Coordinates of C-alpha atoms in Angstrom, one line a residue:
M250 CA 159.2 110.0 116.1
T251 CA 161.7 112.0 114.0
E252 CA 164.6 113.7 115.7
Q253 CA 162.4 116.8 116.0
G254 CA 159.5 114.9 117.5
V255 CA 157.2 115.4 114.5
T256 CA 154.6 112.9 113.3
I257 CA 154.1 112.3 109.6
Y258 CA 150.4 111.9 108.7
L259 CA 150.2 109.9 105.4
V260 CA 146.8 110.2 103.7
E261 CA 146.5 107.8 100.7
D262 CA 143.4 105.9 99.6
D263 CA 145.4 103.3 97.7
E264 CA 146.4 100.6 100.2
A265 CA 149.5 99.3 98.3
M266 CA 150.9 102.8 97.8
R267 CA 150.0 103.8 101.4
S268 CA 151.9 100.7 102.8
S269 CA 154.9 101.3 100.5
V270 CA 155.3 105.0 101.4
A271 CA 154.8 104.3 105.1
R272 CA 157.5 101.7 105.0
W273 CA 160.0 104.1 103.3
L274 CA 159.3 106.7 105.9
R275 CA 159.7 104.3 108.9
L276 CA 162.9 103.0 107.5
A277 CA 164.2 106.6 107.6
D278 CA 163.2 106.7 111.3
F279 CA 160.1 108.9 110.9
H280 CA 157.0 108.2 113.0
V281 CA 154.2 107.6 110.6
E282 CA 150.4 107.5 111.0
P283 CA 148.9 106.1 107.7
L284 CA 145.3 107.1 106.9
A285 CA 143.0 106.0 104.1
A286 CA 141.0 109.3 104.0
A287 CA 141.2 112.9 105.0
A288 CA 138.3 113.0 107.6
P289 CA 140.2 111.2 110.4
L290 CA 143.2 113.6 110.0
L291 CA 141.0 116.7 110.3
E292 CA 139.6 115.3 113.5
T293 CA 143.1 114.8 114.9
I294 CA 145.1 117.8 113.7
A295 CA 145.1 121.0 115.7
T296 CA 146.9 124.3 115.9
D297 CA 150.5 123.7 117.1
S298 CA 150.4 120.0 116.3
P299 CA 153.9 118.6 115.9
A300 CA 153.0 117.2 112.5
V301 CA 153.6 117.2 108.7
V302 CA 151.0 116.0 106.3
V303 CA 151.8 114.0 103.2
S304 CA 148.8 113.4 101.0
D305 CA 147.7 112.1 97.6
V306 CA 145.8 114.6 95.5
R307 CA 143.2 112.3 93.9
M308 CA 141.0 110.8 96.6
P309 CA 137.3 110.0 96.6
D310 CA 135.8 112.0 99.5
M311 CA 138.1 115.0 99.8
D312 CA 141.0 115.6 97.4
G313 CA 144.5 116.6 98.6
R314 CA 144.1 120.2 97.6
D315 CA 141.0 120.6 99.6
L316 CA 142.6 118.8 102.5
Q317 CA 145.6 121.2 102.3
Q318 CA 143.3 124.2 102.5
A319 CA 141.4 122.7 105.4
V320 CA 144.7 122.0 107.3
Q321 CA 146.0 125.5 106.6
H322 CA 142.7 126.9 108.0
I323 CA 143.6 125.1 111.3
D324 CA 147.3 126.1 111.2
P325 CA 148.6 128.1 108.3
D326 CA 152.3 127.1 109.1
L327 CA 151.7 123.3 109.1
P328 CA 153.5 121.8 106.1
V329 CA 151.5 119.8 103.6
I330 CA 153.3 117.8 100.9
L331 CA 151.1 116.6 98.0
F332 CA 151.8 113.9 95.4
T333 CA 149.8 112.6 92.5
G334 CA 150.1 110.6 89.3
H335 CA 147.7 113.0 87.5
G336 CA 149.4 116.3 88.2
D337 CA 150.7 118.8 85.8
I338 CA 152.7 122.0 86.0
D339 CA 149.5 124.2 86.4
M340 CA 148.3 122.1 89.3
A341 CA 151.7 122.3 91.0
V342 CA 151.9 126.0 90.6
E343 CA 148.4 126.5 92.0
A344 CA 149.1 124.2 94.9
M345 CA 152.3 126.1 95.8
R346 CA 150.6 129.4 95.5
N347 CA 147.9 128.2 97.9
G348 CA 150.5 127.4 100.5
C349 CA 151.5 123.8 99.7
Y350 CA 155.0 123.1 101.1
D351 CA 156.0 120.8 98.3
F352 CA 154.4 119.0 95.3
I353 CA 155.8 115.6 94.0
E354 CA 154.6 113.8 91.0
K355 CA 154.3 110.0 90.8
P356 CA 156.2 107.9 90.1
F357 CA 158.7 109.6 92.5
N358 CA 162.1 108.7 93.8
A359 CA 162.0 107.7 97.5
E360 CA 164.9 110.0 98.3
R361 CA 163.1 112.9 96.8
L362 CA 160.2 112.4 99.1
L363 CA 162.3 111.7 102.2
E364 CA 164.4 114.9 101.7
S365 CA 161.2 116.9 101.3
V366 CA 159.8 115.4 104.5
R367 CA 163.0 116.1 106.4
R368 CA 163.0 119.7 105.4
A369 CA 159.3 120.0 106.3
C370 CA 160.0 118.5 109.8
E371 CA 162.8 121.0 110.4
K372 CA 160.5 123.9 109.4
R373 CA 157.7 122.6 111.7
H374 CA 160.1 122.2 114.6
L375 CA 161.4 125.7 114.2
V376 CA 157.9 127.2 113.9
L377 CA 156.8 125.5 117.0
E378 CA 159.9 126.5 118.9
N379 CA 159.6 130.1 118.0
R380 CA 155.9 130.1 118.8
N381 CA 156.7 128.7 122.2
L382 CA 159.4 131.4 122.8
R383 CA 157.1 134.2 121.7
S384 CA 154.3 132.8 124.0
Q385 CA 156.7 132.8 126.9
M386 CA 157.9 136.3 126.1
E387 CA 154.3 137.6 125.9
D388 CA 153.7 136.2 129.4
L389 CA 156.6 138.2 130.8
S390 CA 155.6 141.0 133.1
G391 CA 156.8 142.6 136.2
L392 CA 159.7 140.8 137.8
H393 CA 159.6 138.1 135.0
A394 CA 160.2 140.8 132.4
R395 CA 163.3 142.1 134.3
L396 CA 164.8 138.7 135.2
I397 CA 164.0 136.6 132.2
G398 CA 164.1 132.8 132.3
R399 CA 162.3 129.7 133.5
S400 CA 165.2 127.7 135.0
P401 CA 165.1 126.6 138.7
A402 CA 168.0 128.9 139.4
I403 CA 166.4 132.1 138.1
N404 CA 163.0 131.1 139.7
K405 CA 164.8 130.8 143.0
L406 CA 166.4 134.2 142.7
R407 CA 163.1 135.8 141.8
Q408 CA 161.5 134.3 144.8
E409 CA 164.3 135.5 147.1
I410 CA 163.9 139.1 145.7
I411 CA 160.2 139.0 146.3
D412 CA 160.8 137.8 149.9
M413 CA 163.6 140.2 150.7
A414 CA 162.5 143.4 148.9
P415 CA 160.1 144.6 151.6
V416 CA 162.7 144.0 154.3
D417 CA 164.6 147.2 155.0
A418 CA 168.0 145.4 155.5
N419 CA 171.3 145.7 153.7
V420 CA 171.9 143.3 150.8
L421 CA 175.1 141.9 149.3
V422 CA 174.6 140.7 145.7
I423 CA 177.3 138.3 144.4
G424 CA 177.6 137.4 140.8
E425 CA 180.1 137.2 137.9
T426 CA 180.5 140.1 135.6
G427 CA 177.6 140.5 133.2
T428 CA 175.1 138.4 135.3
G429 CA 172.8 141.4 136.0
K430 CA 173.7 142.6 139.5
E431 CA 172.3 146.1 138.8
V432 CA 169.1 144.6 137.5
V433 CA 168.7 142.7 140.8
A434 CA 169.4 145.8 142.7
S435 CA 166.8 147.7 140.7
C436 CA 164.2 144.9 141.3
L437 CA 164.9 145.0 145.0
H438 CA 164.4 148.8 145.1
H439 CA 161.2 148.9 143.0
L440 CA 159.5 146.2 145.0
S441 CA 160.5 147.9 148.3
P442 CA 158.6 150.5 150.4
R443 CA 161.2 153.0 149.1
H444 CA 160.2 152.5 145.4
D445 CA 159.0 156.1 145.1
Q446 CA 162.4 157.5 146.3
P447 CA 165.6 157.6 144.3
L448 CA 167.8 154.6 143.4
V449 CA 171.3 155.9 143.3
A450 CA 173.8 153.6 141.6
V451 CA 177.6 154.0 142.0
N452 CA 180.1 152.0 139.9
C453 CA 183.0 151.9 142.4
A454 CA 185.3 150.5 139.7
A455 CA 184.9 153.5 137.5
I456 CA 185.7 156.2 140.1
P457 CA 189.3 157.4 140.3
E458 CA 190.7 156.6 143.7
T459 CA 191.4 160.3 144.4
L460 CA 187.7 161.2 143.9
A461 CA 186.1 158.2 145.6
E462 CA 185.5 160.0 148.9
S463 CA 184.1 163.1 147.2
E464 CA 181.9 161.0 145.1
L465 CA 180.3 159.3 148.1
F466 CA 180.2 162.0 150.7
G467 CA 180.3 165.2 148.6
H468 CA 182.5 168.3 149.3
E469 CA 182.4 172.0 150.1
P470 CA 184.1 174.7 148.0
G471 CA 187.9 174.7 148.6
A472 CA 187.9 171.1 150.1
F473 CA 190.6 170.3 147.5
T474 CA 192.3 172.1 144.6
S475 CA 189.6 171.6 142.0
A476 CA 186.6 171.9 144.4
S477 CA 185.3 175.2 143.2
T478 CA 181.6 174.6 144.1
R479 CA 179.6 172.7 146.7
R480 CA 178.6 169.2 145.6
K481 CA 176.3 166.6 147.1
G482 CA 177.6 163.1 147.5
R483 CA 175.8 159.9 146.6
L484 CA 174.9 159.1 150.2
E485 CA 173.1 162.4 150.4
E486 CA 171.4 161.9 147.0
A487 CA 170.1 158.5 148.1
H488 CA 168.4 159.9 151.2
G489 CA 165.0 158.1 151.6
G490 CA 165.8 155.7 148.8
T491 CA 168.4 153.0 147.9
L492 CA 172.1 153.3 147.5
F493 CA 173.6 150.7 145.1
L494 CA 177.4 150.2 145.3
D495 CA 178.4 148.1 142.3
E496 CA 181.9 146.4 142.5
M497 CA 182.2 147.5 146.2
A498 CA 185.5 145.6 146.5
D499 CA 187.1 148.1 144.1
M500 CA 186.6 150.9 146.5
P501 CA 189.8 152.1 148.3
L502 CA 190.2 150.5 151.8
E503 CA 190.3 153.9 153.6
V504 CA 187.1 154.9 151.9
Q505 CA 185.6 151.6 152.9
A506 CA 186.4 152.5 156.5
K507 CA 184.6 155.8 156.2
L508 CA 181.6 154.2 154.5
L509 CA 181.4 151.6 157.3
R510 CA 181.2 154.4 159.8
A511 CA 178.5 156.2 157.8
I512 CA 176.4 153.0 157.5
Q513 CA 176.7 152.4 161.2
E514 CA 175.9 155.9 162.3
R515 CA 173.7 156.9 159.4
S516 CA 175.6 160.2 159.3
F517 CA 178.6 161.7 157.5
N518 CA 180.5 164.9 156.8
R519 CA 181.1 166.4 153.4
L520 CA 184.8 166.9 152.6
G521 CA 185.8 170.3 153.9
S522 CA 182.9 170.5 156.3
N523 CA 182.4 169.9 160.0
T524 CA 178.7 169.7 159.8
V525 CA 177.2 166.3 160.4
R526 CA 174.6 165.3 157.9
N527 CA 172.1 162.5 158.7
T528 CA 171.0 160.2 156.0
D529 CA 168.6 157.3 155.6
F530 CA 169.0 154.8 152.8
R531 CA 168.9 151.1 152.1
L532 CA 172.3 149.8 151.0
I533 CA 172.7 147.2 148.3
A534 CA 176.2 146.3 147.4
A535 CA 177.6 144.0 144.8
I536 CA 180.8 142.1 144.2
N537 CA 181.8 139.9 141.3
T538 CA 184.0 137.6 143.3
D539 CA 184.0 135.3 146.4
A540 CA 183.8 137.6 149.4
R541 CA 186.2 135.5 151.4
G542 CA 188.8 135.7 148.7
A543 CA 188.4 139.5 148.4
I544 CA 188.9 139.8 152.2
Q545 CA 192.0 137.6 152.1
R546 CA 193.5 139.7 149.2
R547 CA 192.8 142.9 151.3
E548 CA 190.4 144.2 148.7
L549 CA 187.4 144.2 151.0
R550 CA 187.2 145.0 154.7
E551 CA 185.9 142.2 156.7
D552 CA 183.9 144.4 159.0
L553 CA 182.3 146.1 156.0
Y554 CA 181.4 142.8 154.5
Y555 CA 179.6 141.7 157.7
R556 CA 177.8 145.1 157.9
V557 CA 176.6 144.8 154.3
N558 CA 175.5 141.2 154.0
T559 CA 172.5 141.1 156.3
I560 CA 171.0 139.4 153.2
E561 CA 173.1 137.7 150.6
L562 CA 171.9 137.0 147.1
H563 CA 173.8 134.9 144.6
I564 CA 173.1 135.4 140.8
P565 CA 173.8 132.2 138.8
P566 CA 176.1 132.5 135.8
L567 CA 174.5 131.9 132.4
R568 CA 176.3 128.5 132.0
E569 CA 174.4 127.2 135.0
R570 CA 171.0 128.1 133.5
R571 CA 171.5 127.2 129.8
E572 CA 167.8 126.5 129.4
D573 CA 167.1 130.2 129.7
V574 CA 169.5 131.1 126.8
P575 CA 166.9 130.7 123.9
M576 CA 164.3 132.9 125.5
L577 CA 166.9 135.5 126.5
F578 CA 168.5 135.6 123.0
S579 CA 165.1 135.9 121.3
V580 CA 164.1 138.8 123.7
F581 CA 167.4 140.6 123.0
C582 CA 167.0 140.1 119.2
E583 CA 163.6 141.7 119.4
H584 CA 164.9 144.6 121.4
A585 CA 167.8 145.1 118.9
A586 CA 165.4 144.9 115.9
V587 CA 163.4 147.8 117.4
V588 CA 166.5 149.9 118.4
Y589 CA 168.2 149.4 115.0
D590 CA 165.0 149.3 112.9
R591 CA 165.9 145.9 111.5
P592 CA 163.6 142.8 110.9
V593 CA 163.6 140.2 113.7
T594 CA 165.5 137.1 112.7
Y595 CA 164.8 134.2 115.1
P596 CA 167.5 131.6 115.5
D597 CA 167.1 128.2 113.8
S598 CA 167.6 124.9 115.6
A599 CA 171.4 124.7 114.9
T600 CA 171.9 128.3 116.2
L601 CA 169.9 127.5 119.3
T602 CA 172.1 124.4 119.9
A603 CA 175.3 126.5 119.5
L604 CA 174.0 129.2 121.8
M605 CA 173.3 126.7 124.5
N606 CA 176.6 124.9 124.1
H607 CA 178.6 128.2 124.5
D608 CA 179.9 128.9 128.0
W609 CA 179.1 132.7 127.9
P610 CA 182.0 133.9 130.1
G611 CA 180.5 137.4 129.8
N612 CA 177.1 136.0 130.9
V613 CA 173.9 137.9 130.0
R614 CA 175.8 141.0 128.9
E615 CA 177.8 139.0 126.3
L616 CA 174.6 137.3 125.1
K617 CA 172.9 140.6 124.7
N618 CA 175.8 142.0 122.7
V619 CA 175.9 138.9 120.4
A620 CA 172.1 139.2 119.9
A621 CA 172.5 142.8 118.7
R622 CA 175.3 141.9 116.3
Y623 CA 173.3 138.9 115.1
T624 CA 170.4 141.2 114.3
L625 CA 172.7 143.7 112.5
S626 CA 174.6 141.1 110.6
S627 CA 174.0 140.8 106.8
L628 CA 175.3 137.2 106.7
P629 CA 172.7 134.4 106.1
P630 CA 171.1 133.5 109.5
E631 CA 172.8 130.0 109.6
E632 CA 176.3 131.6 109.2
R633 CA 175.9 134.4 111.7
L634 CA 176.5 132.9 115.1
G635 CA 179.8 131.1 114.3
S636 CA 181.2 134.2 112.8
L637 CA 180.1 136.3 115.8
L638 CA 181.5 134.0 118.4
R639 CA 184.8 133.9 116.7
Q640 CA 184.9 137.7 116.7
D641 CA 183.7 138.0 120.3
N642 CA 187.1 138.2 122.0
D643 CA 188.1 141.0 119.6
I644 CA 185.2 143.3 120.3
A645 CA 184.1 142.3 123.8
P646 CA 183.7 145.3 126.1
A647 CA 186.9 146.2 128.0
P648 CA 186.6 147.1 131.7
G649 CA 185.1 150.5 132.1
E650 CA 184.4 150.9 128.4
G651 CA 181.3 153.0 127.7
L652 CA 178.5 152.5 125.2
R653 CA 180.1 154.8 122.6
E654 CA 183.3 152.9 122.5
Q655 CA 181.5 149.5 122.3
V656 CA 179.3 150.8 119.4
Q657 CA 182.4 152.1 117.6
K658 CA 184.1 148.7 117.9
L659 CA 181.0 147.0 116.6
E660 CA 180.7 149.5 113.7
R661 CA 184.3 148.9 112.7
Q662 CA 183.8 145.2 112.8
L663 CA 180.7 145.3 110.6
I664 CA 182.4 147.5 108.0
Q665 CA 185.6 145.3 108.0
D666 CA 183.4 142.2 107.5
A667 CA 181.6 143.8 104.6
L668 CA 184.8 144.8 102.9
R669 CA 186.2 141.3 103.3
R670 CA 183.1 139.7 101.9
H671 CA 183.1 141.9 98.9
E672 CA 186.9 141.8 98.4
G673 CA 187.3 145.6 99.0
R674 CA 184.8 146.6 96.3
I675 CA 183.1 149.7 97.6
T676 CA 179.8 149.7 95.7
P677 CA 178.4 146.4 97.1
V678 CA 179.6 147.4 100.6
L679 CA 177.6 150.7 100.2
E680 CA 174.5 148.7 99.1
E681 CA 174.9 146.1 102.0
L682 CA 175.4 148.7 104.7
Q683 CA 173.0 151.2 103.2
L684 CA 175.5 154.1 103.7
P685 CA 176.2 157.2 101.5
R686 CA 179.7 157.1 99.9
R687 CA 180.9 160.1 101.9
T688 CA 179.8 158.5 105.2
L689 CA 181.5 155.2 104.4
N690 CA 184.7 157.0 103.4
E691 CA 184.8 159.0 106.7
K692 CA 184.2 155.9 108.8
M693 CA 186.9 153.9 106.9
R694 CA 189.3 156.8 107.5
R695 CA 188.4 157.0 111.2
Y696 CA 188.9 153.3 111.7
G697 CA 192.0 152.9 109.5
L698 CA 190.2 150.6 107.0
R699 CA 191.1 150.3 103.3
G700 CA 189.1 148.9 100.4

């Protein structure tokens, strides 16, 4: 087999020529199946066959052009390379117009044929790879559409969610930044008996320490200087449903103590009120670090940890499930193409290899951002990923940074890249980015860029 696992079907009625060409191909490490006529090939070939066809044009029973049409009827993306000693320009043009991958006239240079076969094998490998990815994506539904992947690690996590979702017990989700802790919490909620009640998510890292207690428990007018109106807290909003506390270890310790009491007693007081309010919610908490380490650093109360982790779920980082990267990347590229109204560009084999070799310290969130920039990039597809991964540290989301700030960083980078490619010439930049002159000028001024 070739390095792509593709078989070369060589159809040639002349025994000497068939033997000679087969020998060249085998010396180049291709797996070759020599055939004296077209009929046996048409009995063998099928849609999605990992194959390339190399055929003579002039043959007694079925000529190469008819064979090429028959093969394309079976699979229109299967490459067919034709060669003949009787060809002319008109024949070549007609063959290429009818979908022939390449047309080579005899006598031909062996390297010319080998190069054509190599390129055809690469194309076939990529077509089959993308078909497989699309097939897998079409099969995604329910939980599989939320937690994408086929690796043992993600299959195990999905099964744990299915098993634990109906159990009305507290859950602690542990995973690195960007692994999808909120997605897991959402899956647990929507598969639970509380699915028709609210899921209230709280990013503990984004709440100012002075407002943390008010955020959770609510307040009455006059409870503190700026409290001019009554406000429900998140515990109250989550009544009957699920409360998700993301980055729980970033919550102030004194607030953790009050939360612990509220969880134990299923009741709380708003700030500035003596009225006890009962609440009923399922608690899902998430941390991005080892719980023991957080406890030792006095970031997480030990008693709160034990109260929360009735069930403990661990989300694997992306580097531990690299086989899921191609499917995830393709799904994210399709989503980005819809959002930004761009054509879908599926990664080639070299790009897929680079994606799987990258460690993805930002996990699925980083992969999703790179897929969006890959879809938006105007570079040739084979050049995009290397450029994007080099930029990644410069435009990676900062802690607590919102979507607007992330989009602005990406926009600045895209304009800067276009200016650099066109050496500061504005007209080709306008054409590439499809922007009016005034809009580009405003954006360059805003981002401090010069042509």
